[in-house]
Amino acid sequence: AALNPWDVMLCVSGTAIACENALVVAIICYSPALRTPMFVLVGSLATADLLAGLGLILNFVFQYVIRSETVSLLTVGFLVASFAASVSSLLAITVDRYLSLYNALTYYSERTVLCIHTMLAGAWGVSLCLGLLPVLGWNCLHDRAACSVVRPLTKSNVTLLSASFFLIFLIMLHLYIEICKIVCRHAHQIALQQHFLTASHYVATKKGVSTLAIILGTFGASWLPFAIYCVVGNPDYPSVYTYATLLPATYNSMINPIIYAYRNQEIQRSMWVLFCGCFQAKVSFRSRSPSDV
């Protein structure tokens, strides 16, 4: 079959996603110091995005090399599970950031570690179940009228996925608003103690709020168009609409390593050690907490 340019772009996007996130996973696995709950969450996000990138590549290969309904179900289910795990990991990171500010005194405790591991186990368990639904029979291979804009997923399937995304997005929006309130309240308390709000505190507060807005805005701009189109779209519409909304959604997995990993100074230090081994001990790095945004 002739190559579809949209499929080529999705494959290229998947390749970039896989390379970026494979580096993050390698750094976290290579560095024993990166074993804190925060980096466990970042590693979970990078692993999910890595699998999503590989899924996009495999989907392209099997679409043009091995044309099989069974393989199509497996690759679509793999992609659903991977992207669901990515979005769920983003929610877990948001919850972790909120807890690190709201319960700052008790954050570094065994209870927090247990909470993080429980969240990740639940996130990956739910994502795996969502990915298995098409494989276990919830598909439209034998009923074309039930197909959604993403074949072979049914309309009810993509509606469930979209509703889950909207719920996660609203929870993240609420938590980030609460985080902004806490950050501003801390800045106000510092101002009362020092009788004025210094320029550095004002800049830090403004930077923190702006970063949160960029994080949530990037996530929403990437996934909202595709989630909305899955609900309102019709399988009879031209496939270009599906591609045009799905491609930006994949960019979120490409941006995640930059936002959550490469900006962290501990990971930057580990990259120096991993690639050139020329890290000088006298160069100091400040370890960031989850609340550093």
One Martini backbone bead per residue (centre of mass of N, CA, C, O) as a GRO file, in nm:
protein
  293
    1ALA     BB    1   0.100   0.034   0.015
    2ALA     BB    2   0.068   0.352   0.032
    3LEU     BB    3   0.205   0.606   0.186
    4ASN     BB    4   0.115   0.779   0.468
    5PRO     BB    5   0.210   1.078   0.589
    6TRP     BB    6   0.083   1.048   0.872
    7ASP     BB    7   0.223   0.782   0.944
    8VAL     BB    8   0.507   0.893   0.922
    9MET     BB    9   0.479   1.111   1.145
   10LEU     BB   10   0.411   0.910   1.371
   11CYS     BB   11   0.677   0.753   1.349
   12VAL     BB   12   0.866   0.989   1.404
   13SER     BB   13   0.746   1.059   1.675
   14GLY     BB   14   0.802   0.781   1.805
   15THR     BB   15   1.109   0.792   1.780
   16ALA     BB   16   1.155   1.046   1.952
   17ILE     BB   17   1.016   0.941   2.206
   18ALA     BB   18   1.192   0.689   2.253
   19CYS     BB   19   1.467   0.830   2.278
   20GLU     BB   20   1.412   1.027   2.508
   21ASN     BB   21   1.296   0.813   2.722
   22ALA     BB   22   1.533   0.612   2.722
   23LEU     BB   23   1.730   0.808   2.856
   24VAL     BB   24   1.577   0.845   3.120
   25VAL     BB   25   1.568   0.548   3.205
   26ALA     BB   26   1.875   0.504   3.205
   27ILE     BB   27   1.947   0.715   3.419
   28ILE     BB   28   1.772   0.604   3.653
   29CYS     BB   29   1.897   0.313   3.649
   30TYR     BB   30   2.205   0.408   3.678
   31SER     BB   31   2.115   0.587   3.931
   32PRO     BB   32   2.101   0.537   4.270
   33ALA     BB   33   2.005   0.831   4.362
   34LEU     BB   34   1.735   0.777   4.179
   35ARG     BB   35   1.504   0.666   4.440
   36THR     BB   36   1.289   0.852   4.467
   37PRO     BB   37   0.961   0.917   4.430
   38MET     BB   38   0.994   1.128   4.208
   39PHE     BB   39   1.167   0.938   4.012
   40VAL     BB   40   0.963   0.713   3.992
   41LEU     BB   41   0.753   0.885   3.843
   42VAL     BB   42   0.933   0.969   3.606
   43GLY     BB   43   0.990   0.677   3.519
   44SER     BB   44   0.698   0.604   3.457
   45LEU     BB   45   0.655   0.816   3.238
   46ALA     BB   46   0.890   0.730   3.052
   47THR     BB   47   0.794   0.440   3.007
   48ALA     BB   48   0.522   0.504   2.880
   49ASP     BB   49   0.637   0.679   2.646
   50LEU     BB   50   0.820   0.464   2.530
   51LEU     BB   51   0.590   0.265   2.458
   52ALA     BB   52   0.438   0.461   2.275
   53GLY     BB   53   0.662   0.493   2.066
   54LEU     BB   54   0.681   0.192   1.995
   55GLY     BB   55   0.384   0.167   1.909
   56LEU     BB   56   0.402   0.356   1.663
   57ILE     BB   57   0.612   0.190   1.512
   58LEU     BB   58   0.462  -0.083   1.503
   59ASN     BB   59   0.210   0.020   1.360
   60PHE     BB   60   0.356   0.094   1.099
   61VAL     BB   61   0.482  -0.179   1.030
   62PHE     BB   62   0.215  -0.355   1.041
   63GLN     BB   63   0.052  -0.186   0.832
   64TYR     BB   64   0.284  -0.248   0.585
   65VAL     BB   65   0.356  -0.566   0.645
   66ILE     BB   66   0.127  -0.672   0.865
   67ARG     BB   67  -0.195  -0.747   0.766
   68SER     BB   68  -0.383  -0.763   1.070
   69GLU     BB   69  -0.634  -0.780   1.297
   70THR     BB   70  -0.478  -0.884   1.540
   71VAL     BB   71  -0.243  -0.682   1.528
   72SER     BB   72  -0.419  -0.430   1.545
   73LEU     BB   73  -0.528  -0.486   1.828
   74LEU     BB   74  -0.255  -0.499   1.975
   75THR     BB   75  -0.148  -0.214   1.903
   76VAL     BB   76  -0.387  -0.051   2.009
   77GLY     BB   77  -0.378  -0.162   2.297
   78PHE     BB   78  -0.087  -0.068   2.352
   79LEU     BB   79  -0.143   0.235   2.312
   80VAL     BB   80  -0.363   0.272   2.521
   81ALA     BB   81  -0.194   0.179   2.766
   82SER     BB   82   0.041   0.383   2.736
   83PHE     BB   83  -0.119   0.654   2.737
   84ALA     BB   84  -0.266   0.597   3.002
   85ALA     BB   85  -0.005   0.580   3.174
   86SER     BB   86   0.091   0.866   3.114
   87VAL     BB   87  -0.152   1.023   3.228
   88SER     BB   88  -0.144   0.888   3.510
   89SER     BB   89   0.145   0.986   3.581
   90LEU     BB   90   0.076   1.285   3.575
   91LEU     BB   91  -0.120   1.269   3.809
   92ALA     BB   92   0.081   1.158   4.018
   93ILE     BB   93   0.272   1.402   4.008
   94THR     BB   94   0.064   1.609   4.101
   95VAL     BB   95   0.004   1.478   4.373
   96ASP     BB   96   0.296   1.491   4.476
   97ARG     BB   97   0.323   1.799   4.470
   98TYR     BB   98   0.095   1.855   4.664
   99LEU     BB   99   0.201   1.690   4.909
  100SER     BB  100   0.480   1.844   4.936
  101LEU     BB  101   0.314   2.104   5.037
  102TYR     BB  102   0.079   2.015   5.231
  103ASN     BB  103   0.295   1.773   5.357
  104ALA     BB  104   0.597   1.863   5.431
  105LEU     BB  105   0.666   1.719   5.712
  106THR     BB  106   0.554   1.412   5.597
  107TYR     BB  107   0.667   1.335   5.316
  108TYR     BB  108   0.939   1.195   5.434
  109SER     BB  109   0.793   0.889   5.428
  110GLU     BB  110   0.661   0.576   5.421
  111ARG     BB  111   0.376   0.666   5.341
  112THR     BB  112   0.453   0.802   5.075
  113VAL     BB  113   0.574   0.559   4.934
  114LEU     BB  114   0.318   0.388   4.946
  115CYS     BB  115   0.140   0.587   4.788
  116ILE     BB  116   0.303   0.589   4.526
  117HIS     BB  117   0.292   0.282   4.465
  118THR     BB  118  -0.017   0.267   4.460
  119MET     BB  119  -0.066   0.463   4.230
  120LEU     BB  120   0.100   0.308   4.017
  121ALA     BB  121  -0.047   0.039   4.030
  122GLY     BB  122  -0.324   0.158   3.952
  123ALA     BB  123  -0.246   0.294   3.686
  124TRP     BB  124  -0.135   0.036   3.538
  125GLY     BB  125  -0.383  -0.143   3.578
  126VAL     BB  126  -0.590   0.034   3.427
  127SER     BB  127  -0.431   0.056   3.160
  128LEU     BB  128  -0.428  -0.245   3.097
  129CYS     BB  129  -0.735  -0.280   3.083
  130LEU     BB  130  -0.783  -0.078   2.852
  131GLY     BB  131  -0.596  -0.234   2.647
  132LEU     BB  132  -0.766  -0.516   2.661
  133LEU     BB  133  -1.049  -0.460   2.551
  134PRO     BB  134  -1.008  -0.500   2.241
  135VAL     BB  135  -0.885  -0.790   2.263
  136LEU     BB  136  -1.147  -0.914   2.430
  137GLY     BB  137  -1.393  -0.764   2.219
  138TRP     BB  138  -1.392  -0.437   2.223
  139ASN     BB  139  -1.493  -0.417   1.901
  140CYS     BB  140  -1.545  -0.349   1.521
  141LEU     BB  141  -1.483  -0.589   1.320
  142HIS     BB  142  -1.812  -0.701   1.312
  143ASP     BB  143  -1.908  -0.374   1.346
  144ARG     BB  144  -1.895  -0.092   1.171
  145ALA     BB  145  -2.119   0.087   1.313
  146ALA     BB  146  -1.939   0.093   1.599
  147CYS     BB  147  -1.733   0.272   1.506
  148SER     BB  148  -1.485   0.493   1.533
  149VAL     BB  149  -1.227   0.716   1.464
  150VAL     BB  150  -1.079   0.455   1.601
  151ARG     BB  151  -0.974   0.196   1.448
  152PRO     BB  152  -1.128  -0.074   1.638
  153LEU     BB  153  -1.283   0.121   1.807
  154THR     BB  154  -1.541   0.202   1.985
  155LYS     BB  155  -1.749   0.444   2.087
  156SER     BB  156  -1.761   0.356   2.388
  157ASN     BB  157  -1.459   0.340   2.428
  158VAL     BB  158  -1.376   0.638   2.360
  159THR     BB  159  -1.568   0.761   2.567
  160LEU     BB  160  -1.426   0.643   2.813
  161LEU     BB  161  -1.148   0.767   2.758
  162SER     BB  162  -1.241   1.064   2.750
  163ALA     BB  163  -1.369   1.076   3.031
  164SER     BB  164  -1.108   1.008   3.181
  165PHE     BB  165  -0.951   1.254   3.084
  166PHE     BB  166  -1.136   1.477   3.190
  167LEU     BB  167  -1.106   1.395   3.485
  168ILE     BB  168  -0.798   1.427   3.506
  169PHE     BB  169  -0.788   1.723   3.417
  170LEU     BB  170  -0.961   1.835   3.651
  171ILE     BB  171  -0.782   1.738   3.880
  172MET     BB  172  -0.526   1.888   3.789
  173LEU     BB  173  -0.647   2.169   3.795
  174HIS     BB  174  -0.718   2.171   4.095
  175LEU     BB  175  -0.431   2.112   4.207
  176TYR     BB  176  -0.288   2.358   4.073
  177ILE     BB  177  -0.455   2.569   4.216
  178GLU     BB  178  -0.370   2.483   4.500
  179ILE     BB  179  -0.069   2.527   4.456
  180CYS     BB  180  -0.088   2.829   4.399
  181LYS     BB  181  -0.205   2.903   4.675
  182ILE     BB  182   0.033   2.801   4.844
  183VAL     BB  183   0.254   2.973   4.714
  184CYS     BB  184   0.121   3.249   4.776
  185ARG     BB  185   0.103   3.207   5.084
  186HIS     BB  186   0.405   3.181   5.133
  187ALA     BB  187   0.480   3.459   5.022
  188HIS     BB  188   0.305   3.616   5.228
  189GLN     BB  189   0.448   3.513   5.485
  190ILE     BB  190   0.725   3.627   5.412
  191ALA     BB  191   0.632   3.922   5.395
  192LEU     BB  192   0.544   3.945   5.696
  193GLN     BB  193   0.824   3.876   5.821
  194GLN     BB  194   0.975   4.110   5.625
  195HIS     BB  195   0.750   4.346   5.553
  196PHE     BB  196   0.818   4.234   5.258
  197LEU     BB  197   0.832   4.176   4.906
  198THR     BB  198   1.064   4.058   4.738
  199ALA     BB  199   1.182   4.029   4.424
  200SER     BB  200   1.262   3.729   4.440
  201HIS     BB  201   0.988   3.623   4.543
  202TYR     BB  202   0.819   3.730   4.310
  203VAL     BB  203   0.967   3.581   4.083
  204ALA     BB  204   0.931   3.292   4.194
  205THR     BB  205   0.624   3.292   4.201
  206LYS     BB  206   0.575   3.364   3.904
  207LYS     BB  207   0.733   3.125   3.789
  208GLY     BB  208   0.570   2.896   3.920
  209VAL     BB  209   0.293   2.969   3.795
  210SER     BB  210   0.386   2.965   3.498
  211THR     BB  211   0.477   2.669   3.493
  212LEU     BB  212   0.203   2.546   3.558
  213ALA     BB  213   0.060   2.664   3.310
  214ILE     BB  214   0.239   2.520   3.101
  215ILE     BB  215   0.186   2.229   3.184
  216LEU     BB  216  -0.126   2.233   3.154
  217GLY     BB  217  -0.139   2.358   2.869
  218THR     BB  218   0.014   2.134   2.722
  219PHE     BB  219  -0.171   1.902   2.797
  220GLY     BB  220  -0.437   2.021   2.683
  221ALA     BB  221  -0.341   2.090   2.389
  222SER     BB  222  -0.275   1.790   2.316
  223TRP     BB  223  -0.557   1.625   2.414
  224LEU     BB  224  -0.831   1.773   2.377
  225PRO     BB  225  -0.889   1.752   2.071
  226PHE     BB  226  -0.901   1.438   2.064
  227ALA     BB  227  -1.115   1.392   2.285
  228ILE     BB  228  -1.339   1.555   2.149
  229TYR     BB  229  -1.342   1.408   1.872
  230CYS     BB  230  -1.419   1.126   1.986
  231VAL     BB  231  -1.711   1.228   2.064
  232VAL     BB  232  -1.803   1.406   1.791
  233GLY     BB  233  -1.717   1.212   1.594
  234ASN     BB  234  -1.712   1.046   1.272
  235PRO     BB  235  -1.627   0.773   1.074
  236ASP     BB  236  -1.709   0.936   0.802
  237TYR     BB  237  -1.493   1.107   0.836
  238PRO     BB  238  -1.210   1.218   0.761
  239SER     BB  239  -0.897   1.097   0.863
  240VAL     BB  240  -0.751   1.372   0.898
  241TYR     BB  241  -0.882   1.449   1.168
  242THR     BB  242  -0.752   1.230   1.339
  243TYR     BB  243  -0.456   1.299   1.277
  244ALA     BB  244  -0.467   1.610   1.358
  245THR     BB  245  -0.526   1.523   1.672
  246LEU     BB  246  -0.318   1.293   1.734
  247LEU     BB  247  -0.038   1.419   1.687
  248PRO     BB  248  -0.038   1.628   1.925
  249ALA     BB  249  -0.066   1.410   2.147
  250THR     BB  250   0.225   1.292   2.104
  251TYR     BB  251   0.384   1.551   2.196
  252ASN     BB  252   0.358   1.511   2.500
  253SER     BB  253   0.573   1.275   2.508
  254MET     BB  254   0.801   1.475   2.402
  255ILE     BB  255   0.780   1.695   2.643
  256ASN     BB  256   0.801   1.554   2.920
  257PRO     BB  257   1.116   1.525   2.953
  258ILE     BB  258   1.166   1.831   2.967
  259ILE     BB  259   0.985   1.900   3.216
  260TYR     BB  260   1.053   1.634   3.423
  261ALA     BB  261   1.380   1.590   3.363
  262TYR     BB  262   1.594   1.790   3.214
  263ARG     BB  263   1.548   2.021   3.444
  264ASN     BB  264   1.689   1.841   3.635
  265GLN     BB  265   1.987   1.843   3.810
  266GLU     BB  266   2.027   1.542   3.873
  267ILE     BB  267   2.001   1.449   3.577
  268GLN     BB  268   2.224   1.624   3.464
  269ARG     BB  269   2.448   1.493   3.627
  270SER     BB  270   2.400   1.200   3.527
  271MET     BB  271   2.466   1.265   3.232
  272TRP     BB  272   2.760   1.335   3.274
  273VAL     BB  273   2.842   1.060   3.391
  274LEU     BB  274   2.736   0.875   3.158
  275PHE     BB  275   2.889   1.020   2.900
  276CYS     BB  276   3.187   1.147   3.029
  277GLY     BB  277   3.297   1.136   3.334
  278CYS     BB  278   3.354   1.474   3.403
  279PHE     BB  279   3.261   1.513   3.680
  280GLN     BB  280   3.279   1.759   3.925
  281ALA     BB  281   3.257   1.769   4.266
  282LYS     BB  282   3.270   2.092   4.297
  283VAL     BB  283   3.008   2.084   4.156
  284SER     BB  284   2.701   2.217   4.228
  285PHE     BB  285   2.384   2.069   4.319
  286ARG     BB  286   2.036   2.109   4.339
  287SER     BB  287   1.802   1.937   4.493
  288ARG     BB  288   1.487   1.861   4.399
  289SER     BB  289   1.164   1.893   4.463
  290PRO     BB  290   0.840   1.849   4.377
  291SER     BB  291   0.775   2.166   4.439
  292ASP     BB  292   0.966   2.227   4.211
  293VAL     BB  293   0.847   2.438   3.922
   0.00000   0.00000   0.00000
